[in-house]
Amino acid sequence: MNRIAATILSIQTIVVLLAVPVAINIADVGRGAAWLAGGGIALLCVLGAATVRRGRPGYVLGTAAQVGSIAAGFVVPAMLILGGIFALLWFVLLRIGPQVEREKAAREAAAREAEQ
């Protein structure tokens, strides 16, 4: 689950940074504001990806990045769609990830018992 979460956040970092020039040129957002907002969201993604293996703080940062991405969609409409896609992936991961981890642990435990 941690690798998937880190992958989602890493890809989201790239998408957010690519959305900054769109915000500047199409949505007529100031350069400073666009880079500050986009950089802030990207920083949340990077920090979240780096810390998901340490537990809850990484997932909190990832969730904050999802909120920021969707909020950016009110300025740049394309980010509403992209942020929504990433938020959907994130919340599906949070919902079914623990169940998948439990099933994987059970399979591994069964395999160890079968070997003995």
XYZ file of C-alpha atoms in Angstrom:
116
model
C 0.000 0.000 0.000
C 2.867 2.368 0.794
C 4.423 1.955 -2.644
C 1.125 2.633 -4.380
C 0.512 5.717 -2.247
C 4.007 7.024 -2.983
C 3.511 6.372 -6.703
C 0.197 8.230 -6.790
C 1.716 11.218 -5.013
C 4.828 11.202 -7.210
C 2.816 11.252 -10.420
C 0.529 13.902 -8.945
C 3.596 16.085 -8.281
C 4.415 16.086 -11.985
C 0.822 16.828 -12.986
C 0.548 19.720 -10.528
C 3.802 21.270 -11.701
C 2.698 20.945 -15.340
C -0.554 22.709 -14.457
C 1.270 25.837 -13.255
C 2.065 27.183 -16.764
C -1.535 26.424 -17.741
C -2.742 28.512 -14.812
C -0.424 31.348 -15.800
C -1.255 31.381 -19.529
C -4.847 30.256 -19.766
C -6.453 31.079 -16.420
C -4.554 34.395 -16.213
C -3.197 33.738 -12.736
C -0.160 35.736 -11.616
C 3.176 33.939 -11.915
C 4.035 34.261 -8.248
C 0.649 33.065 -7.049
C 0.588 30.178 -9.510
C 4.069 28.948 -8.572
C 3.405 29.429 -4.874
C 0.156 27.445 -4.972
C 1.443 24.804 -7.390
C 4.727 24.514 -5.544
C 2.894 24.171 -2.237
C 0.709 21.358 -3.527
C 3.704 19.670 -5.173
C 5.651 19.969 -1.904
C 2.789 18.284 -0.043
C 2.887 15.487 -2.615
C 6.657 15.024 -2.338
C 6.636 15.095 1.465
C 3.690 12.706 1.531
C 5.389 10.300 -0.871
C 8.553 10.412 1.205
C 6.790 9.743 4.502
C 4.023 7.232 3.725
C 6.275 4.427 4.935
C 6.438 6.103 8.336
C 2.687 5.861 8.795
C -0.016 8.382 9.429
C 1.843 11.680 8.723
C 2.463 10.711 5.105
C -1.181 9.875 4.558
C -2.267 13.146 6.172
C 0.055 15.071 3.848
C -1.285 13.095 0.886
C -4.849 13.900 1.850
C -3.947 17.591 2.182
C -2.461 17.431 -1.322
C -5.745 16.020 -2.631
C -7.696 18.868 -1.034
C -5.263 21.395 -2.497
C -5.497 19.864 -5.963
C -9.264 20.018 -5.965
C -9.190 23.583 -4.619
C -6.859 24.534 -7.501
C -9.610 23.345 -9.814
C -11.690 26.378 -8.930
C -9.018 28.545 -10.566
C -7.905 26.174 -13.328
C -10.911 24.039 -14.367
C -8.700 21.269 -15.792
C -7.285 20.754 -12.301
C -10.780 20.061 -11.027
C -10.866 16.996 -13.260
C -7.242 15.981 -12.660
C -7.451 16.689 -8.944
C -10.676 14.715 -8.807
C -9.054 11.733 -10.497
C -6.123 11.759 -8.076
C -8.423 12.247 -5.085
C -10.526 9.307 -6.236
C -7.408 7.129 -6.581
C -6.214 8.287 -3.150
C -9.471 7.574 -1.343
C -9.888 4.189 -3.045
C -6.373 3.383 -1.864
C -7.245 4.442 1.684
C -10.456 2.440 1.590
C -9.303 -0.897 0.143
C -5.568 -0.726 0.901
C -5.772 -2.029 4.481
C -7.994 -4.922 3.378
C -5.503 -5.888 0.657
C -2.646 -5.721 3.177
C -4.526 -8.008 5.604
C -5.250 -10.544 2.866
C -1.608 -10.477 1.742
C -0.421 -11.074 5.316
C -2.873 -13.966 5.688
C -1.622 -15.571 2.441
C 1.983 -15.212 3.546
C 1.187 -16.712 6.965
C -0.597 -19.636 5.301
C 2.365 -20.193 2.985
C 4.774 -20.241 5.936
C 2.593 -22.770 7.759
C 2.416 -24.959 4.665
C 6.211 -24.974 4.420
C 6.627 -26.214 7.980
